[in-house]
Structure formats: C-alpha cells, structure tokens
Amino acid sequence: MKLKFTILFIAFISSAAMAQSKVGTIDSDYIINIMPEAKIVIERSQEYGARLDSTFSIKMEDYKKRVKDFRAKEKEMGELMKKVLVDELTALEQDVKKFQENGNKLMQLKRNELMVPLYKKLNEAVTEIAKEEGYSQIFTKAGNQFAYIDENFDITKLVMKKLGIKAPEIKE
C-alpha cells in the first residue's frame, strides 16, 4: 500500500512540475507609442479630425446665420411663420449637437481603425518571442496592478528588437 501511495505521490509531483508555466510581461503601450507607424496614425487621425472640424464649422456657421436672419426678421413675421422657423432652428441645433457628439465617436473609431495594423504587428512579434522563449503567458503591464514583476521575464526589449525599434534616448 505504501508503494502505491509513493508512486502516486511521485507521479503527482512530477506532473505538477511539468505543468508549471513561464509567465512574462510586456509594456505594449510603450512599444506602440514609439513605433514609427504611430506617427502616421497620429497624422492621419489629425487629418480626419480636421475634416470633421471643417464640416462642423460649416454646419455651425449655417446655424448662426439662420438664427441671425430669424432675429432680424422676427418682428415682421406672423406667429405661424415664427413657429415654423423656430422648429427648423431647433431641429438644426439638435443636428449640430448630434454631429458634434458623433464626431467624437467617429474620431475614436478612426483612431482604432488606424491602430489595428500596429497591434497586429505587435501581437505577431509577442507570439513569436513567447514561442521562442517558452512563455505560456504574457501579461501587459498597462492596466494591470502587479505587486511584483521580475524584469528578467519582461519581453518588452525582445519585442522591440524583433520589430526593429530602438528606445528613444532620454534627454536630461
């Protein structure tokens, strides 16, 4: 009976030892922000934002002009005409507000769309490094609250090297 117990115990210990995993970390935000492609994303986002701002400015100017015209001619209008124009101005004001709200959402969507290739490239490099180095899990440092991280298991520099990215020089 002791022999069976000992064999089971040894089998359990050896399987537990084999099941251990190598866990690493990465500062993906840092890498994304220093990738050369990130500058292109910023430029394209700004261009898109400028186009949205231009369209918004045109809508806003039209709204202001109509309000000014309404106020200038308000005394000469009948009640029915005033009501019709007030309703039009209210609808136009709501359209301007909705465009402004949607503009913020559209900017975020455009930025996310432009960032997809960068994250894909980063993910491919992380996957390659993890397989080469025998990691079973890689955690991102951003957003995670780690009590302790052993820098020996941080693959940020390995991924940067794989992507051909050099860390910016720190100027003092």
PDB file of C-alpha atoms in Angstrom:
ATOM      1  CA  MET A   1       0.000   0.000   0.000  1.00  0.00           C
ATOM      2  CA  LYS A   2       2.838   2.381   0.841  1.00  0.00           C
ATOM      3  CA  LEU A   3       4.427   1.624  -2.528  1.00  0.00           C
ATOM      4  CA  LYS A   4       1.244   2.565  -4.404  1.00  0.00           C
ATOM      5  CA  PHE A   5       0.911   5.742  -2.380  1.00  0.00           C
ATOM      6  CA  THR A   6       4.564   6.648  -3.014  1.00  0.00           C
ATOM      7  CA  ILE A   7       4.227   6.027  -6.774  1.00  0.00           C
ATOM      8  CA  LEU A   8       1.048   8.156  -6.914  1.00  0.00           C
ATOM      9  CA  PHE A   9       2.742  10.904  -4.915  1.00  0.00           C
ATOM     10  CA  ILE A  10       5.797  10.917  -7.230  1.00  0.00           C
ATOM     11  CA  ALA A  11       3.530  10.925 -10.307  1.00  0.00           C
ATOM     12  CA  PHE A  12       1.559  13.848  -8.883  1.00  0.00           C
ATOM     13  CA  ILE A  13       4.695  15.859  -8.045  1.00  0.00           C
ATOM     14  CA  SER A  14       6.279  15.245 -11.444  1.00  0.00           C
ATOM     15  CA  SER A  15       3.088  16.206 -13.317  1.00  0.00           C
ATOM     16  CA  ALA A  16       2.778  19.343 -11.198  1.00  0.00           C
ATOM     17  CA  ALA A  17       6.385  20.236 -12.006  1.00  0.00           C
ATOM     18  CA  MET A  18       5.743  19.766 -15.723  1.00  0.00           C
ATOM     19  CA  ALA A  19       2.585  21.871 -15.569  1.00  0.00           C
ATOM     20  CA  GLN A  20       4.443  24.943 -14.357  1.00  0.00           C
ATOM     21  CA  SER A  21       4.273  27.757 -16.803  1.00  0.00           C
ATOM     22  CA  LYS A  22       6.647  30.535 -17.710  1.00  0.00           C
ATOM     23  CA  VAL A  23       4.933  33.894 -17.398  1.00  0.00           C
ATOM     24  CA  GLY A  24       6.238  37.152 -18.821  1.00  0.00           C
ATOM     25  CA  THR A  25       5.203  40.779 -19.064  1.00  0.00           C
ATOM     26  CA  ILE A  26       5.308  43.433 -21.747  1.00  0.00           C
ATOM     27  CA  ASP A  27       4.788  47.172 -21.830  1.00  0.00           C
ATOM     28  CA  SER A  28       2.742  47.155 -25.029  1.00  0.00           C
ATOM     29  CA  ASP A  29       1.655  50.797 -24.736  1.00  0.00           C
ATOM     30  CA  TYR A  30       5.282  51.897 -24.607  1.00  0.00           C
ATOM     31  CA  ILE A  31       6.131  49.898 -27.725  1.00  0.00           C
ATOM     32  CA  ILE A  32       3.057  51.085 -29.643  1.00  0.00           C
ATOM     33  CA  ASN A  33       3.830  54.721 -28.817  1.00  0.00           C
ATOM     34  CA  ILE A  34       7.418  54.535 -30.106  1.00  0.00           C
ATOM     35  CA  MET A  35       6.655  52.548 -33.255  1.00  0.00           C
ATOM     36  CA  PRO A  36       7.401  54.630 -36.371  1.00  0.00           C
ATOM     37  CA  GLU A  37       3.921  53.820 -37.657  1.00  0.00           C
ATOM     38  CA  ALA A  38       2.403  55.557 -34.619  1.00  0.00           C
ATOM     39  CA  LYS A  39       3.397  58.932 -36.085  1.00  0.00           C
ATOM     40  CA  ILE A  40       1.468  58.099 -39.248  1.00  0.00           C
ATOM     41  CA  VAL A  41      -1.571  57.133 -37.178  1.00  0.00           C
ATOM     42  CA  ILE A  42      -1.400  60.459 -35.337  1.00  0.00           C
ATOM     43  CA  GLU A  43      -1.084  62.404 -38.598  1.00  0.00           C
ATOM     44  CA  ARG A  44      -3.993  60.585 -40.241  1.00  0.00           C
ATOM     45  CA  SER A  45      -6.118  60.995 -37.123  1.00  0.00           C
ATOM     46  CA  GLN A  46      -5.416  64.718 -37.102  1.00  0.00           C
ATOM     47  CA  GLU A  47      -6.263  64.993 -40.816  1.00  0.00           C
ATOM     48  CA  TYR A  48      -9.533  63.156 -40.235  1.00  0.00           C
ATOM     49  CA  GLY A  49     -10.276  65.379 -37.243  1.00  0.00           C
ATOM     50  CA  ALA A  50      -9.599  68.484 -39.337  1.00  0.00           C
ATOM     51  CA  ARG A  51     -12.099  67.297 -41.961  1.00  0.00           C
ATOM     52  CA  LEU A  52     -14.694  66.682 -39.252  1.00  0.00           C
ATOM     53  CA  ASP A  53     -13.983  70.098 -37.728  1.00  0.00           C
ATOM     54  CA  SER A  54     -14.390  71.732 -41.130  1.00  0.00           C
ATOM     55  CA  THR A  55     -17.767  70.085 -41.660  1.00  0.00           C
ATOM     56  CA  PHE A  56     -18.815  71.031 -38.139  1.00  0.00           C
ATOM     57  CA  SER A  57     -17.763  74.656 -38.720  1.00  0.00           C
ATOM     58  CA  ILE A  58     -19.859  74.827 -41.887  1.00  0.00           C
ATOM     59  CA  LYS A  59     -22.903  73.463 -40.038  1.00  0.00           C
ATOM     60  CA  MET A  60     -22.341  75.849 -37.129  1.00  0.00           C
ATOM     61  CA  GLU A  61     -21.950  78.887 -39.400  1.00  0.00           C
ATOM     62  CA  ASP A  62     -25.176  77.967 -41.220  1.00  0.00           C
ATOM     63  CA  TYR A  63     -26.971  77.650 -37.889  1.00  0.00           C
ATOM     64  CA  LYS A  64     -25.660  81.020 -36.639  1.00  0.00           C
ATOM     65  CA  LYS A  65     -26.599  82.722 -39.922  1.00  0.00           C
ATOM     66  CA  ARG A  66     -30.135  81.361 -39.783  1.00  0.00           C
ATOM     67  CA  VAL A  67     -30.548  82.441 -36.153  1.00  0.00           C
ATOM     68  CA  LYS A  68     -29.286  85.931 -37.033  1.00  0.00           C
ATOM     69  CA  ASP A  69     -31.664  86.160 -40.002  1.00  0.00           C
ATOM     70  CA  PHE A  70     -34.540  84.964 -37.847  1.00  0.00           C
ATOM     71  CA  ARG A  71     -33.857  87.579 -35.171  1.00  0.00           C
ATOM     72  CA  ALA A  72     -33.557  90.338 -37.759  1.00  0.00           C
ATOM     73  CA  LYS A  73     -36.917  89.475 -39.382  1.00  0.00           C
ATOM     74  CA  GLU A  74     -38.756  88.192 -36.309  1.00  0.00           C
ATOM     75  CA  LYS A  75     -40.806  91.370 -35.740  1.00  0.00           C
ATOM     76  CA  GLU A  76     -42.152  91.284 -39.294  1.00  0.00           C
ATOM     77  CA  MET A  77     -43.252  87.618 -39.153  1.00  0.00           C
ATOM     78  CA  GLY A  78     -46.600  86.207 -38.263  1.00  0.00           C
ATOM     79  CA  GLU A  79     -46.987  83.687 -35.438  1.00  0.00           C
ATOM     80  CA  LEU A  80     -47.273  80.712 -37.806  1.00  0.00           C
ATOM     81  CA  MET A  81     -44.089  81.678 -39.681  1.00  0.00           C
ATOM     82  CA  LYS A  82     -42.235  82.189 -36.370  1.00  0.00           C
ATOM     83  CA  LYS A  83     -43.316  78.751 -35.155  1.00  0.00           C
ATOM     84  CA  VAL A  84     -42.190  77.080 -38.384  1.00  0.00           C
ATOM     85  CA  LEU A  85     -38.785  78.799 -38.296  1.00  0.00           C
ATOM     86  CA  VAL A  86     -38.279  78.129 -34.571  1.00  0.00           C
ATOM     87  CA  ASP A  87     -38.981  74.445 -35.208  1.00  0.00           C
ATOM     88  CA  GLU A  88     -36.460  74.468 -38.091  1.00  0.00           C
ATOM     89  CA  LEU A  89     -33.840  76.191 -35.951  1.00  0.00           C
ATOM     90  CA  THR A  90     -34.430  73.754 -33.092  1.00  0.00           C
ATOM     91  CA  ALA A  91     -34.017  70.805 -35.454  1.00  0.00           C
ATOM     92  CA  LEU A  92     -30.861  72.377 -36.904  1.00  0.00           C
ATOM     93  CA  GLU A  93     -29.459  72.984 -33.411  1.00  0.00           C
ATOM     94  CA  GLN A  94     -30.095  69.343 -32.496  1.00  0.00           C
ATOM     95  CA  ASP A  95     -28.411  68.265 -35.737  1.00  0.00           C
ATOM     96  CA  VAL A  96     -25.341  70.353 -34.866  1.00  0.00           C
ATOM     97  CA  LYS A  97     -25.186  68.869 -31.344  1.00  0.00           C
ATOM     98  CA  LYS A  98     -25.623  65.342 -32.674  1.00  0.00           C
ATOM     99  CA  PHE A  99     -22.884  65.906 -35.264  1.00  0.00           C
ATOM    100  CA  GLN A 100     -20.545  67.117 -32.508  1.00  0.00           C
ATOM    101  CA  GLU A 101     -21.278  64.059 -30.329  1.00  0.00           C
ATOM    102  CA  ASN A 102     -20.887  61.692 -33.270  1.00  0.00           C
ATOM    103  CA  GLY A 103     -17.669  63.465 -34.278  1.00  0.00           C
ATOM    104  CA  ASN A 104     -16.014  62.389 -31.033  1.00  0.00           C
ATOM    105  CA  LYS A 105     -17.162  58.811 -31.571  1.00  0.00           C
ATOM    106  CA  LEU A 106     -16.045  58.884 -35.208  1.00  0.00           C
ATOM    107  CA  MET A 107     -12.608  60.148 -34.165  1.00  0.00           C
ATOM    108  CA  GLN A 108     -12.216  57.274 -31.712  1.00  0.00           C
ATOM    109  CA  LEU A 109     -13.379  54.742 -34.312  1.00  0.00           C
ATOM    110  CA  LYS A 110     -10.959  56.128 -36.904  1.00  0.00           C
ATOM    111  CA  ARG A 111      -8.060  56.036 -34.446  1.00  0.00           C
ATOM    112  CA  ASN A 112      -8.900  52.451 -33.510  1.00  0.00           C
ATOM    113  CA  GLU A 113      -9.113  51.509 -37.185  1.00  0.00           C
ATOM    114  CA  LEU A 114      -5.698  53.034 -37.845  1.00  0.00           C
ATOM    115  CA  MET A 115      -4.187  51.304 -34.785  1.00  0.00           C
ATOM    116  CA  VAL A 116      -5.280  47.780 -35.792  1.00  0.00           C
ATOM    117  CA  PRO A 117      -2.211  47.106 -38.008  1.00  0.00           C
ATOM    118  CA  LEU A 118       0.132  48.252 -35.213  1.00  0.00           C
ATOM    119  CA  TYR A 119      -1.485  45.952 -32.657  1.00  0.00           C
ATOM    120  CA  LYS A 120      -1.464  43.111 -35.154  1.00  0.00           C
ATOM    121  CA  LYS A 121       2.256  43.609 -35.819  1.00  0.00           C
ATOM    122  CA  LEU A 122       2.944  43.798 -32.067  1.00  0.00           C
ATOM    123  CA  ASN A 123       0.859  40.697 -31.394  1.00  0.00           C
ATOM    124  CA  GLU A 124       2.738  38.705 -34.036  1.00  0.00           C
ATOM    125  CA  ALA A 125       6.088  39.705 -32.518  1.00  0.00           C
ATOM    126  CA  VAL A 126       4.899  38.854 -28.992  1.00  0.00           C
ATOM    127  CA  THR A 127       3.666  35.459 -30.194  1.00  0.00           C
ATOM    128  CA  GLU A 128       6.997  34.701 -31.860  1.00  0.00           C
ATOM    129  CA  ILE A 129       9.028  35.741 -28.803  1.00  0.00           C
ATOM    130  CA  ALA A 130       6.739  33.786 -26.461  1.00  0.00           C
ATOM    131  CA  LYS A 131       7.161  30.630 -28.532  1.00  0.00           C
ATOM    132  CA  GLU A 132      10.921  31.098 -28.945  1.00  0.00           C
ATOM    133  CA  GLU A 133      11.476  31.744 -25.231  1.00  0.00           C
ATOM    134  CA  GLY A 134       8.990  29.154 -23.939  1.00  0.00           C
ATOM    135  CA  TYR A 135       6.467  31.512 -22.316  1.00  0.00           C
ATOM    136  CA  SER A 136       2.993  30.161 -21.746  1.00  0.00           C
ATOM    137  CA  GLN A 137       1.507  33.525 -20.749  1.00  0.00           C
ATOM    138  CA  ILE A 138       2.381  37.169 -21.372  1.00  0.00           C
ATOM    139  CA  PHE A 139       0.667  39.923 -19.394  1.00  0.00           C
ATOM    140  CA  THR A 140       0.607  43.581 -20.360  1.00  0.00           C
ATOM    141  CA  LYS A 141       1.886  45.974 -17.721  1.00  0.00           C
ATOM    142  CA  ALA A 142      -0.620  48.675 -18.684  1.00  0.00           C
ATOM    143  CA  GLY A 143      -3.803  48.476 -16.672  1.00  0.00           C
ATOM    144  CA  ASN A 144      -2.678  45.538 -14.536  1.00  0.00           C
ATOM    145  CA  GLN A 145      -1.810  46.016 -10.913  1.00  0.00           C
ATOM    146  CA  PHE A 146       1.158  43.761 -10.254  1.00  0.00           C
ATOM    147  CA  ALA A 147       2.621  43.685  -6.786  1.00  0.00           C
ATOM    148  CA  TYR A 148       5.935  42.481  -8.165  1.00  0.00           C
ATOM    149  CA  ILE A 149       7.348  41.959 -11.641  1.00  0.00           C
ATOM    150  CA  ASP A 150      10.701  40.307 -12.200  1.00  0.00           C
ATOM    151  CA  GLU A 151      12.285  42.326 -15.006  1.00  0.00           C
ATOM    152  CA  ASN A 152      14.055  39.151 -16.180  1.00  0.00           C
ATOM    153  CA  PHE A 153      10.701  37.980 -17.521  1.00  0.00           C
ATOM    154  CA  ASP A 154       9.770  41.252 -19.235  1.00  0.00           C
ATOM    155  CA  ILE A 155       9.879  40.735 -23.004  1.00  0.00           C
ATOM    156  CA  THR A 156       9.408  44.404 -23.955  1.00  0.00           C
ATOM    157  CA  LYS A 157      13.015  44.797 -25.144  1.00  0.00           C
ATOM    158  CA  LEU A 158      12.942  41.469 -27.002  1.00  0.00           C
ATOM    159  CA  VAL A 159       9.802  42.509 -28.890  1.00  0.00           C
ATOM    160  CA  MET A 160      11.270  45.934 -29.675  1.00  0.00           C
ATOM    161  CA  LYS A 161      14.368  44.224 -31.057  1.00  0.00           C
ATOM    162  CA  LYS A 162      12.205  41.854 -33.145  1.00  0.00           C
ATOM    163  CA  LEU A 163      10.291  44.836 -34.553  1.00  0.00           C
ATOM    164  CA  GLY A 164      13.490  46.810 -35.189  1.00  0.00           C
ATOM    165  CA  ILE A 165      12.505  49.593 -32.787  1.00  0.00           C
ATOM    166  CA  LYS A 166      15.062  51.426 -30.712  1.00  0.00           C
ATOM    167  CA  ALA A 167      14.154  53.065 -27.422  1.00  0.00           C
ATOM    168  CA  PRO A 168      14.241  56.848 -27.614  1.00  0.00           C
ATOM    169  CA  GLU A 169      17.163  58.483 -25.923  1.00  0.00           C
ATOM    170  CA  ILE A 170      16.357  60.138 -22.624  1.00  0.00           C
ATOM    171  CA  LYS A 171      17.481  63.760 -22.626  1.00  0.00           C
ATOM    172  CA  GLU A 172      18.227  65.376 -19.322  1.00  0.00           C
TER     173      GLU A 172
END
